[in-house]
Coordinates of C-alpha atoms and ligand atoms in Angstrom, one line a residue:
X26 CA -135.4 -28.9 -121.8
X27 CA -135.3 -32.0 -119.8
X28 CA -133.1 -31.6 -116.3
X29 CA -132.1 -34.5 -114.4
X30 CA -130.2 -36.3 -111.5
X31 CA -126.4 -37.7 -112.1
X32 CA -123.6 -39.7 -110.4
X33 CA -121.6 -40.1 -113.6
X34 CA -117.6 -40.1 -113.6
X35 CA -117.2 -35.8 -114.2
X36 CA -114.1 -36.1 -115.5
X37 CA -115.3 -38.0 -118.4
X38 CA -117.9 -35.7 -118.9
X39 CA -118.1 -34.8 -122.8
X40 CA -121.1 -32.0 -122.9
X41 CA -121.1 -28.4 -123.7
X42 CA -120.7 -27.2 -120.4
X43 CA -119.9 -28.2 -116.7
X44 CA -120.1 -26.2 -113.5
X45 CA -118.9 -25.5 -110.5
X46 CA -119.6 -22.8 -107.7
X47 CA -117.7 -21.4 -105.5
X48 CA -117.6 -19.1 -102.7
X49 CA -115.7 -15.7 -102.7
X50 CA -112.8 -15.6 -99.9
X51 CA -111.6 -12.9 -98.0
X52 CA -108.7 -11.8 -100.7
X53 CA -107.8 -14.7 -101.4
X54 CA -108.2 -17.6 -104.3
X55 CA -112.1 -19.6 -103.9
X56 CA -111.3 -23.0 -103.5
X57 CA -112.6 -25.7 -105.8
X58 CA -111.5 -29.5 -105.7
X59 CA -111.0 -29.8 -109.0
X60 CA -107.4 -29.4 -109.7
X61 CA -107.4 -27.5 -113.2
X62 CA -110.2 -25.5 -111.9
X63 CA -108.2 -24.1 -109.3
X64 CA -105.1 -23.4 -111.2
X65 CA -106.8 -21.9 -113.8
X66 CA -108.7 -19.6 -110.8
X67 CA -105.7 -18.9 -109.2
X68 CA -104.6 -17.1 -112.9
X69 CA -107.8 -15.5 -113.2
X70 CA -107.9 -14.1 -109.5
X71 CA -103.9 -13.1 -109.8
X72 CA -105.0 -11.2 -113.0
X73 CA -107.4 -9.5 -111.3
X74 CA -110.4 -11.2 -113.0
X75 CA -112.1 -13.2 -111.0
X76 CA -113.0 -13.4 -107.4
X77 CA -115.5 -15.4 -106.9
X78 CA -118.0 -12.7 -105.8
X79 CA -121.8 -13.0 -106.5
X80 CA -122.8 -12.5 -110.4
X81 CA -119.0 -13.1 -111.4
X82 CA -118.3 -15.8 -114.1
X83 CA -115.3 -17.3 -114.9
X84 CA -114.8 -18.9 -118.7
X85 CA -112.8 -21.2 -120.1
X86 CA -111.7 -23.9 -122.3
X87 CA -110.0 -26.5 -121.0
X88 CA -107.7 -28.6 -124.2
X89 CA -109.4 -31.8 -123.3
X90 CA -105.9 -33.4 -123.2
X91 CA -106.1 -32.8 -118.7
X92 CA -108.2 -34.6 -116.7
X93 CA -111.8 -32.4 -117.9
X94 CA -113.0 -33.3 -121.3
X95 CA -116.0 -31.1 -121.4
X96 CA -115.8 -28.3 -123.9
X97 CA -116.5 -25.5 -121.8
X98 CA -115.6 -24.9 -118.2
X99 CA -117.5 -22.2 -116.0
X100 CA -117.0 -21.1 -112.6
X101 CA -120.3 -19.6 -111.4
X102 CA -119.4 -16.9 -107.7
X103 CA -121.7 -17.1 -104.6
X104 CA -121.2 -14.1 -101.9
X105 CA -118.7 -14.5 -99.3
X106 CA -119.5 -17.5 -97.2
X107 CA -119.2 -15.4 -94.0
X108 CA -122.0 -12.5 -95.5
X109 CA -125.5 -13.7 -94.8
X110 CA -126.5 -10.4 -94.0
X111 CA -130.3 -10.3 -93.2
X112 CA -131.9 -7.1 -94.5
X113 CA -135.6 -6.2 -94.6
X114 CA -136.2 -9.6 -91.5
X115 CA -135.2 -12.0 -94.0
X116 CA -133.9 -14.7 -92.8
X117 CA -130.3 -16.0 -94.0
X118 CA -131.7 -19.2 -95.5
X119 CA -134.1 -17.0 -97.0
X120 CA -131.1 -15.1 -98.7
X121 CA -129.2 -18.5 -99.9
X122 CA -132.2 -19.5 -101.3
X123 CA -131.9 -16.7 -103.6
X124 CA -128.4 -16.9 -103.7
X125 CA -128.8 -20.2 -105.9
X126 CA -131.5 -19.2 -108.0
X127 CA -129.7 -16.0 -108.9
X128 CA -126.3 -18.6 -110.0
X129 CA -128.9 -20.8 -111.5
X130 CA -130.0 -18.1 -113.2
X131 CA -126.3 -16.7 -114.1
X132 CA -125.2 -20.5 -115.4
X133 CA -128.5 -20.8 -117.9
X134 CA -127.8 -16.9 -119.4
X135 CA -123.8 -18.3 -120.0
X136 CA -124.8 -21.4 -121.7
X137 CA -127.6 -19.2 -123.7
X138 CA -124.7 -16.6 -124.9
X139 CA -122.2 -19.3 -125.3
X140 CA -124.4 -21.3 -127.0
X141 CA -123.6 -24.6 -124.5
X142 CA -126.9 -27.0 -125.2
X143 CA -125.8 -29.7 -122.6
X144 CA -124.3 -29.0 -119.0
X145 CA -123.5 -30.3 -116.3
X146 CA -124.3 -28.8 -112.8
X147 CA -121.9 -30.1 -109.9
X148 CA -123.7 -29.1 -106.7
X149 CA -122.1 -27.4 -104.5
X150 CA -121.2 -28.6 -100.6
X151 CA -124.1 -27.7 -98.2
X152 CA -124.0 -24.2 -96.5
X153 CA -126.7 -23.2 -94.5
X154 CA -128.7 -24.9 -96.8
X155 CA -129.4 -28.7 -96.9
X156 CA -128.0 -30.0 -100.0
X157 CA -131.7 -30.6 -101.5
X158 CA -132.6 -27.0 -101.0
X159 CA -129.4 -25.6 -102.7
X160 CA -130.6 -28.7 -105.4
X161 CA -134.1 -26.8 -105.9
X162 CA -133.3 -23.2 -105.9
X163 CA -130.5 -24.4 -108.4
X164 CA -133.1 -26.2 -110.2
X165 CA -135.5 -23.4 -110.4
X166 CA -133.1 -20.6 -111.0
X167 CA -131.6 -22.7 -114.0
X168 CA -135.2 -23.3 -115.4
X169 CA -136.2 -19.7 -115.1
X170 CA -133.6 -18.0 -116.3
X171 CA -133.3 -20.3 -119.7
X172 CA -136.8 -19.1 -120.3
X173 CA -137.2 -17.3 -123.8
X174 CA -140.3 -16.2 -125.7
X175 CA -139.3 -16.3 -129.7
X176 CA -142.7 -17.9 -130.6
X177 CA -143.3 -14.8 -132.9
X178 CA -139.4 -13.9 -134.0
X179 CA -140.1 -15.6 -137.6
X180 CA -136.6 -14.4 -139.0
X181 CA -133.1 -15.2 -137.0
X182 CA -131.0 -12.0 -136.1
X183 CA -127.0 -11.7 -135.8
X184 CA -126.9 -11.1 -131.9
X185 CA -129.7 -14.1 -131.1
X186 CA -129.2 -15.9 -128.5
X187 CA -128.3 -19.6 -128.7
X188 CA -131.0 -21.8 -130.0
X189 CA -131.8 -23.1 -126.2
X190 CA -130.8 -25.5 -123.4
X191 CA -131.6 -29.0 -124.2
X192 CA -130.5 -30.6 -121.0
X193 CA -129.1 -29.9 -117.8
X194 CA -127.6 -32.7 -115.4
X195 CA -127.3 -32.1 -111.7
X196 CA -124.5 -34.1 -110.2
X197 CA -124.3 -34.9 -106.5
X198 CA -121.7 -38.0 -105.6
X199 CA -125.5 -40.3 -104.2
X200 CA -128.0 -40.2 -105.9
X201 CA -130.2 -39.5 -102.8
X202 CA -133.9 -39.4 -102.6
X203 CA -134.2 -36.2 -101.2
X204 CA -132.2 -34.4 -103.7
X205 CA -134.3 -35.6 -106.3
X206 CA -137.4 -34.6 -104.8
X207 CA -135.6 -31.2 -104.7
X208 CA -134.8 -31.3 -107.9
X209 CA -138.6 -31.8 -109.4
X210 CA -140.0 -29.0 -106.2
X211 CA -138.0 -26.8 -108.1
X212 CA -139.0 -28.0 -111.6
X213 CA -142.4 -27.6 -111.0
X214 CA -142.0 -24.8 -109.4
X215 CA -140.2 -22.8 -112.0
X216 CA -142.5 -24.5 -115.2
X217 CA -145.4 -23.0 -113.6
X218 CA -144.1 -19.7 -113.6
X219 CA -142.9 -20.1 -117.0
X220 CA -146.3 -21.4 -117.8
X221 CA -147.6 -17.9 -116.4
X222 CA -145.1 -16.0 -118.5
X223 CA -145.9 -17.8 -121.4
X224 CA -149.6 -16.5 -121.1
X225 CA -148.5 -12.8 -120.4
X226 CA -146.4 -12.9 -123.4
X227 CA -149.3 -13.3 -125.4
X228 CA -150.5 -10.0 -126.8
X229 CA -154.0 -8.8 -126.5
X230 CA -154.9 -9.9 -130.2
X231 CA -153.9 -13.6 -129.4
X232 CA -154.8 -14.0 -125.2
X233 CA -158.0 -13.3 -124.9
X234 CA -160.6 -14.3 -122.5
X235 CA -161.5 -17.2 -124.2
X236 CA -158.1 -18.2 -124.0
X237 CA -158.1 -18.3 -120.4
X238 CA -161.1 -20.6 -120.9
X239 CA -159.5 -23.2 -122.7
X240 CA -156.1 -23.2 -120.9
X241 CA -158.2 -23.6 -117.3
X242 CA -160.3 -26.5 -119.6
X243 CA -156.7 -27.9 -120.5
X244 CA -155.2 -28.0 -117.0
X245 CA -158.5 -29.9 -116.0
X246 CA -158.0 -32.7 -118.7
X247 CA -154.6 -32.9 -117.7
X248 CA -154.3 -32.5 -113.4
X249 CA -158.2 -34.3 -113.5
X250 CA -159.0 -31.3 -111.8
X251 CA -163.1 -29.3 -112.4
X252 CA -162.9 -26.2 -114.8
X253 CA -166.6 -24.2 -114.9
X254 CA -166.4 -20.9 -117.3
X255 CA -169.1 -18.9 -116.5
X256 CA -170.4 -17.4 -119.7
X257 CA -172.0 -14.1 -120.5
X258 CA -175.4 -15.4 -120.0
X259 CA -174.5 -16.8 -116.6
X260 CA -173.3 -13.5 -115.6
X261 CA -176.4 -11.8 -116.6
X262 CA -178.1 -14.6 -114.3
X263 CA -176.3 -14.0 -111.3
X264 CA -176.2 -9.9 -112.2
X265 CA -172.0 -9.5 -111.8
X266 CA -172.8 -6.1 -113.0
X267 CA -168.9 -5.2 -112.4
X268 CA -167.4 -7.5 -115.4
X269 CA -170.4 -7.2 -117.7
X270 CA -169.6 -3.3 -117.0
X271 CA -166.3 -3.3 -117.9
X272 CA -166.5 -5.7 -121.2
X273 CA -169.8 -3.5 -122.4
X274 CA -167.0 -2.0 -124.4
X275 CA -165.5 -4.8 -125.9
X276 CA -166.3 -7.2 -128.9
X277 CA -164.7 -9.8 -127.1
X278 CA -167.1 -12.2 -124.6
X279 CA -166.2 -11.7 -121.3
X280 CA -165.3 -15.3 -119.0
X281 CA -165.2 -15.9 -115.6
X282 CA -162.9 -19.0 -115.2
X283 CA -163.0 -21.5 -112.0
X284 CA -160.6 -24.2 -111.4
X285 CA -161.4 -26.6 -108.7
X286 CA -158.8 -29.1 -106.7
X287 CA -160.7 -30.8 -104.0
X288 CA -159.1 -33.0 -101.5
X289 CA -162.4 -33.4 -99.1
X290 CA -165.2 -31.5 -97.5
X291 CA -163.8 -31.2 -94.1
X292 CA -160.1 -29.8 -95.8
X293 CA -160.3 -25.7 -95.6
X294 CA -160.4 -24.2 -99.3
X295 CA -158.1 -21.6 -100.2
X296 CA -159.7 -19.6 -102.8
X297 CA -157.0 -17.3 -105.4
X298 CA -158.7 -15.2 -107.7
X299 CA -156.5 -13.6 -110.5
X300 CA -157.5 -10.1 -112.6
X301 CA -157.3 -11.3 -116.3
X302 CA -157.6 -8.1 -117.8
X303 CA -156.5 -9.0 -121.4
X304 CA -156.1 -5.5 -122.3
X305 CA -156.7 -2.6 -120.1
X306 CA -157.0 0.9 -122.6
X307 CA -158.4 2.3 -120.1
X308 CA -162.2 2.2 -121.3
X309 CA -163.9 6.3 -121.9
X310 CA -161.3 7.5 -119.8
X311 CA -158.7 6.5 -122.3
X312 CA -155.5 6.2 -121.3
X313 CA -152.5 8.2 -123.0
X314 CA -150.9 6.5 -126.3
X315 CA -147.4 6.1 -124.2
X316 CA -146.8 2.7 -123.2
X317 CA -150.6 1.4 -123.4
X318 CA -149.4 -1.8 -125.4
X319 CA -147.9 -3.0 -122.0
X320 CA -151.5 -3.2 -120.8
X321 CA -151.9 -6.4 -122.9
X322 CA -150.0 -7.7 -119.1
X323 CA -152.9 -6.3 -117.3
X324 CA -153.6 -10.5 -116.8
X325 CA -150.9 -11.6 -115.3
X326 CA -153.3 -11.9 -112.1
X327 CA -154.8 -14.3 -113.8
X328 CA -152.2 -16.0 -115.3
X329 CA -150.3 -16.3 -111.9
X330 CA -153.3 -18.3 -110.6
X331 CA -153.7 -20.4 -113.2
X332 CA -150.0 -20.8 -113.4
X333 CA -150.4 -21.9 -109.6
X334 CA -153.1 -24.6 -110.2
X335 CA -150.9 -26.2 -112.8
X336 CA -148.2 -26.5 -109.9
X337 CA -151.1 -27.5 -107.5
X338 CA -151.8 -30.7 -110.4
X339 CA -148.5 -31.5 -110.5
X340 CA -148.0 -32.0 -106.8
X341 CA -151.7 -32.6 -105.3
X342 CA -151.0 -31.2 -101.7
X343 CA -153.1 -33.1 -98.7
X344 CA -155.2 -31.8 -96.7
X345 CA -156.4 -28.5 -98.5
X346 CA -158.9 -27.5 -101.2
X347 CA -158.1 -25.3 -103.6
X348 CA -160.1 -22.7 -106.3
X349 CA -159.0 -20.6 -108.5
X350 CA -161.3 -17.9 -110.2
X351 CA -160.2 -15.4 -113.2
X352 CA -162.4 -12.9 -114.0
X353 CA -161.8 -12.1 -117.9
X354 CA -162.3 -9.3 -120.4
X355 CA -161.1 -6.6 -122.2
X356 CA -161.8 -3.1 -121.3
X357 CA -162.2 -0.4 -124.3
X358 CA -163.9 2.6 -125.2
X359 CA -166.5 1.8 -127.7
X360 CA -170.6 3.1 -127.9
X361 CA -172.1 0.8 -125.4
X362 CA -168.6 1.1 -122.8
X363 CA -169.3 2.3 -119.4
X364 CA -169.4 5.7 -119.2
X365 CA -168.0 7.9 -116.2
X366 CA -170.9 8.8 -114.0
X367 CA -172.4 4.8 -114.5
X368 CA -174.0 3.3 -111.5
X369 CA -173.2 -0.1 -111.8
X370 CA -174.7 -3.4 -109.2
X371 CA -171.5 -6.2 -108.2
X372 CA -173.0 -9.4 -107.4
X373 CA -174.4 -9.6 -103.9
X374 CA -176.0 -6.5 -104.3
X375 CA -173.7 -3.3 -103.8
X376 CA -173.7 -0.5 -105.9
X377 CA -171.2 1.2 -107.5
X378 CA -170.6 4.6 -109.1
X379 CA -168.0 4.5 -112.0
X380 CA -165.6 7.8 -112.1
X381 CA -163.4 6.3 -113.7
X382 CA -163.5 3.2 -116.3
X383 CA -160.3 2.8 -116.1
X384 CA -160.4 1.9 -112.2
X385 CA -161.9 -1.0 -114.1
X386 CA -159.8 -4.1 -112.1
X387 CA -161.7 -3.6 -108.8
X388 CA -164.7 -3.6 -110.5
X389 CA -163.9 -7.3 -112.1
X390 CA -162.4 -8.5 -108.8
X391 CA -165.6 -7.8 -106.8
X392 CA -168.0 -9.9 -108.8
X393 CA -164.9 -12.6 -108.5
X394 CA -164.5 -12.1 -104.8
X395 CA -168.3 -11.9 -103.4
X396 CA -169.0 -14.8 -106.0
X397 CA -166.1 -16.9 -105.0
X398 CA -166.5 -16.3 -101.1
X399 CA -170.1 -17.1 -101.4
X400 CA -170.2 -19.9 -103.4
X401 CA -166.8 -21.6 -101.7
X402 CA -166.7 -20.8 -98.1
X403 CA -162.9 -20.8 -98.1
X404 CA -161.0 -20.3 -95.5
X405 CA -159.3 -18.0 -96.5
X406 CA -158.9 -15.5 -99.8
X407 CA -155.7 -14.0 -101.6
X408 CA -156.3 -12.5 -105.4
X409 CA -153.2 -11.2 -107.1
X410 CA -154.0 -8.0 -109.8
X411 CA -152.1 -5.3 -111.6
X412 CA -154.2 -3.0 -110.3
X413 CA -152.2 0.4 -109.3
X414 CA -150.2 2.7 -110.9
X415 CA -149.7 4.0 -107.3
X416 CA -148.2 0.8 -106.1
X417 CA -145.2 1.6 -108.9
X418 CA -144.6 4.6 -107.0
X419 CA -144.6 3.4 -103.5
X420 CA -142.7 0.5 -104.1
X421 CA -141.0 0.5 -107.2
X422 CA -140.6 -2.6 -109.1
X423 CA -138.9 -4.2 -106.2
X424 CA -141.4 -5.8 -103.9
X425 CA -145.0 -6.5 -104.2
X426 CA -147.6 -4.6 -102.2
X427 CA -149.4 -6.6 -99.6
X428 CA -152.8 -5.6 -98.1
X429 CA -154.6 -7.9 -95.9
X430 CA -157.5 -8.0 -93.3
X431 CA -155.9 -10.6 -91.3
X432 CA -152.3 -10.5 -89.5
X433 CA -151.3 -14.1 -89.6
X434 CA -152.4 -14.6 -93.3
X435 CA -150.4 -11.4 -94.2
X436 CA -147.2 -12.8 -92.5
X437 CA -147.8 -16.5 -94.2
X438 CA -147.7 -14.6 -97.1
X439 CA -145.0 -12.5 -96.8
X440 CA -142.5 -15.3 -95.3
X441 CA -143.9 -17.1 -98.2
X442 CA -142.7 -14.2 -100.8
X443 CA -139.1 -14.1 -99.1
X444 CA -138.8 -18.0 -99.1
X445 CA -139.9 -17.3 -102.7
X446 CA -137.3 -14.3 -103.8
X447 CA -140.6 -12.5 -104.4
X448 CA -140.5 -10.1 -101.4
X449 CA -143.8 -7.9 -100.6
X450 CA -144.2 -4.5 -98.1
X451 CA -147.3 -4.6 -96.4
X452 CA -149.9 -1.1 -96.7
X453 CA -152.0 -0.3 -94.1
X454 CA -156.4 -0.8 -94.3
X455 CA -158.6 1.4 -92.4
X456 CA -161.8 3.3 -91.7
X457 CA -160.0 6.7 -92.7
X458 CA -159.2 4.6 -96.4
X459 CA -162.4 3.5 -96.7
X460 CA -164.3 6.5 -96.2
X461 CA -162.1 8.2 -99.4
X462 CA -164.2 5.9 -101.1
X463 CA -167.9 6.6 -99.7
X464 CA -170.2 7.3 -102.8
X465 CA -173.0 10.2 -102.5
X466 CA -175.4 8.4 -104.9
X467 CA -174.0 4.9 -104.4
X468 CA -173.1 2.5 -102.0
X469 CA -169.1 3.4 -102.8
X470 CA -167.5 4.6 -106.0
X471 CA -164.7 3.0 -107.9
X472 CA -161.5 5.9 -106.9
X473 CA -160.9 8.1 -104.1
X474 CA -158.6 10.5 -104.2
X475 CA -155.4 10.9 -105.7
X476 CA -153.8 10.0 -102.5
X477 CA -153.0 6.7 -101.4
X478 CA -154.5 5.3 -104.7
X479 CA -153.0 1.6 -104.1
X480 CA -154.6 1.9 -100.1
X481 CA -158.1 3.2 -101.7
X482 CA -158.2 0.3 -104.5
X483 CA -157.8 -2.2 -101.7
X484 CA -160.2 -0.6 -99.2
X485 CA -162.3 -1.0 -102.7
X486 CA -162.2 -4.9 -102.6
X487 CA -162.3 -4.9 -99.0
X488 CA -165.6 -4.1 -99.3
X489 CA -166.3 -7.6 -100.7
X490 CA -164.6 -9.8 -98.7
X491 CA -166.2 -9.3 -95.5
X492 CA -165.0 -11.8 -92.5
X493 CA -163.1 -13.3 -94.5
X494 CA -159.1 -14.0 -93.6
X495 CA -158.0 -11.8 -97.0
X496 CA -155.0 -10.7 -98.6
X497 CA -154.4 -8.8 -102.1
X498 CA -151.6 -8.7 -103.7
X499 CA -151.0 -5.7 -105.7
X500 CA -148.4 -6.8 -108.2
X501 CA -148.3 -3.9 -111.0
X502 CA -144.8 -3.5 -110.7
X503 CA -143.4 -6.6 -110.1
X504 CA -145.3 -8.5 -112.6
X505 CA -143.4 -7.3 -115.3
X506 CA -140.4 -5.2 -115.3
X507 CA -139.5 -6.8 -112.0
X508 CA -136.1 -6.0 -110.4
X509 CA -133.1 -7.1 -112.2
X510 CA -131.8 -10.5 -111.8
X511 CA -130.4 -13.1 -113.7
X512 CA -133.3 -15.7 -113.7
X513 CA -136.0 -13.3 -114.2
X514 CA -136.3 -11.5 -117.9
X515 CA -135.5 -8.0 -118.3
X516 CA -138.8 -5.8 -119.4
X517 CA -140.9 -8.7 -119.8
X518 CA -143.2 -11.1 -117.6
X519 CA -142.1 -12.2 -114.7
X520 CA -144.7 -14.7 -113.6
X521 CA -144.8 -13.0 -110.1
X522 CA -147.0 -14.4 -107.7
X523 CA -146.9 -18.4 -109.2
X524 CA -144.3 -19.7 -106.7
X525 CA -144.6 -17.4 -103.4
X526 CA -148.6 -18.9 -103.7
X527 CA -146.8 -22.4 -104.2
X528 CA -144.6 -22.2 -101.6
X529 CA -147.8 -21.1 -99.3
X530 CA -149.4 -23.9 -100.0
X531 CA -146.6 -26.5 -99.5
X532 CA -146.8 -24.7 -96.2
X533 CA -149.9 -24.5 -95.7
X534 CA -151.5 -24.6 -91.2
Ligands
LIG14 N1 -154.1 -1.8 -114.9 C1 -154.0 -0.6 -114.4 C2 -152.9 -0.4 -113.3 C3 -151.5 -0.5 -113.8 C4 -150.8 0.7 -114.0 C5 -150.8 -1.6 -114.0 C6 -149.5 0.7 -114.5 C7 -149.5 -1.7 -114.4 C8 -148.9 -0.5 -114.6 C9 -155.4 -0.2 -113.7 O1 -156.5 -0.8 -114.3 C10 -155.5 1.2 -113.7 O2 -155.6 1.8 -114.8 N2 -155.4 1.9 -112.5 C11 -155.6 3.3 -112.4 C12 -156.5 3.6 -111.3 C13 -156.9 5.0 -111.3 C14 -157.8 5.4 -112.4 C15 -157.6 5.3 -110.0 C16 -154.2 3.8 -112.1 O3 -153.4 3.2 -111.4 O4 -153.8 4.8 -112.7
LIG15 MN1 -157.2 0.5 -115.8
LIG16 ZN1 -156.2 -2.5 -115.4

């Protein structure tokens, strides 16, 4: 799908489908400039149709004989110009921000169902946002929300969707520098995730640790960035007794993939590291039959980091280093799997008693954490993993759950998620946690209790981070099934994570 700036006459615009927005009024018609627009909206709204609130459409074929030649005409809604109401601390520019991606989203799901290939975006007139913002949450909301996964739907059914979007123009009257530089912040940013979703779609037969591997390798070649895999045998080396633990059950060799971009020595280094569990059965303590196949997106942790670092290529941000690391394996039951009652050694040196193997994410994220910290130095840490149940509970699929050893890297990262429309809650961290998971023949086992589960998996990679500024983001319910909206697919990946580390970056103090 190729998107792209345009000046060009609208009104001898011949494509599939053009575009306009408008905001809802207080009971009366949304204005548009475009005379047949508004006479045909006037119709609509007198009919009762069509108000121009958020999420409403409005369809229709204009006979080419008026002024408009393109085949289809659709009014998207935005909210009522007057309601920026800031919930939750977010700020209104926060909220229009989403407000655009959500009609991106709403315009790209049309054209899919109407089967519009070519369209034409005219952009609306600045409102609270500077027109190049409204240009890349557009941008990124349109890109997102045309994404499909048919890669494995051999045979075409009745109710299919259109084939796909082969270009979208976005029309401002200049073609100004700034909104094109918009316009590709919110390409790259919405390709990444896509890139991430693309991975999680994957199943477990196809992704596999290996894979991870060779798309880190690929986005090296590419970006000229450094890719190291760290093989079985070097694991054995540097005794990262918590991944070779988990993938003892499984015939597939486990990874541990490390992207490097490096600006300089004096920059600080972020390090991300990513849980790229490619399919979590649970290990021994199997889990039950009912939904395991959706633990083939026990990854997207490690897609969402990778997914970043193709961003980070694209746009090579000064003055900061950045390293990814995904730790990679399967973990199933099997005669040489880790076995409940296990005392296992994470590199550096701490011990850890296995209760349960299917705890098994903390146990990977440890040997990527102490490795990572040691070997980097960074500044500070963030890892992203679908790594509670408990966190599905708490916060639903709604928001993200944040827990962090440092205050001002937990509220970079949680501005960053509402900048993003990938909003997070923060959980507290604390001695009275930490001592749930206090091991009587170990240094600490791997689950405490059955209360605060999503606290006591944290507290769990706390104990690898040390001083280190640190935030995890526990993303179990967001990563897939993630709240309804029109630019993010229902049930499937979302590629959570990708743009709110994106936007922390471009931000980045
Ligand atoms: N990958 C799961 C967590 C998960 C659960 C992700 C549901 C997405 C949806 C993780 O490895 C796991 O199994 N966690 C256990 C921990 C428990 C044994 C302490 C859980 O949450 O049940
Ligand atoms: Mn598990
Ligand atoms: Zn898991």
């Amino acid at each position: 799908m190729k998107v792209k700036q345009t000046t060009q006459d609208l009104e001898k615009y011949k494509g599939d489908m053009l575009v306009y927005f408008v905001h809802q009024q207080n009971k009366k018609v949304p204005a548009c400039d475009n005379k047949l627009v508004q006479d045909t909206m006037k119709l609509a709204f007198k009919a009762g149709d069509f108000s121009g609130r958020e999420g409403e459409i409005l369809l229709f074929y204009p006979s080419g004989k008026g002024k408009l030649q393109a085949k289809r005409i659709l009014v998207v809604g935005l909210v009522m110009a007057e309601e920026t109401a800031a919930i939750n601390g977010v700020a209104a520019a926060d909220v229009w921000r989403e407000n655009y991606r959500k009609a991106g989203g709403r315009v790209s799901e049309t054209a899919l169902k109407t089967k519009a290939e070519k369209i034409l975006i005219v952009v609306p007139e600045p409102f609270i946002l500077e027109k190049q913002d409204e240009v890349e949450c557009l941008t990124e909301g349109l890109i997102l929300g045309a994404y499909q996964f048919k890669k494995y739907k051999k045979t075409k059914e009745e109710d299919d969707p259109g084939a796909s979007i082969a270009e979208i123009q976005i029309f401002t009257e200049k073609a100004e520098k700034n909104i094109l530089q918009g316009l590709n912040r919110g390409r790259i940013a919405a390709l990444s995730a896509c890139a991430a979703r693309d991975m999680a779609n994957e199943p477990g037969n196809v992704w596999t640790p290996a894979s991870f591997a060779e798309f880190g390798r690929k986005l090296a070649r590419t970006y000229k960035l450094n890719c190291k895999v760290l093989s079985k045998t070097d694991m054995l080396r540097l005794k990262m007794g918590g991944i070779l633990g988990v993938n003892s059950g499984s015939a597939q060799p486990p990874k541990m993939v490390i992207l490097e971009y490096k600006t300089a020595n004096r920059n600080p280094t972020l390090l991300l590291v990513g849980k790229g569990l490619t399919f979590d059965s649970g290990g021994i303590s199997l889990k039950p039959p009912k939904g395991m196949e959706e633990m083939k997106f026990d990854m997207c942790g490690g897609a969402a980091v990778l997914g970043l670092m193709q961003a980070v290529g694209e746009e090579k941000p000064k003055g900061i280093n950045v390293v990814a690391v995904v730790p990679a394996t399967e973990n199933l039951p099997g005669p040489s799997a880790l076995k409940p009652g296990d005392i296992i050694t994470i590199y550096g040196g701490k011990t850890v008693e296995v209760l349960n193997t299917d705890a098994e994410g903390r146990l990977i994220l440890a040997d990527a954490l102490a490795y990572g910290i040691k070997q980097y130095k960074p500044r500070a840490v963030i890892d992203l993993a679908t790594l509670t149940g408990a966190v599905v509970i708490g916060l639903g699929h709604h928001r993200t759950g944040l827990l962090s050893n440092n205050d001002e890297l937990a509220r970079q990262v949680m501005a960053a998620g509402d900048r993003s429309g990938e909003p997070l809650w923060r959980l507290p961290l604390g001695p009275e946690y930490s001592k749930q998971i206090k091991s009587t023949v170990a240094d600490i086992k791997n689950i405490g209790n059955r209360s605060a589960g999503t606290i006591t998996a944290a507290a769990f990679l706390q104990e690898f981070v040390g001083d280190t500024p640190w935030a995890h983001l526990d993303i179990a319910g967001t990563a897939y099934n993630f709240t309804e909206k029109s630019y993010v697919p229902n049930k499937a990946p979302s590629g959570i994570g990708v743009r709110t580390l994106l936007e922390l970056i471009r931000n980045w103090k």
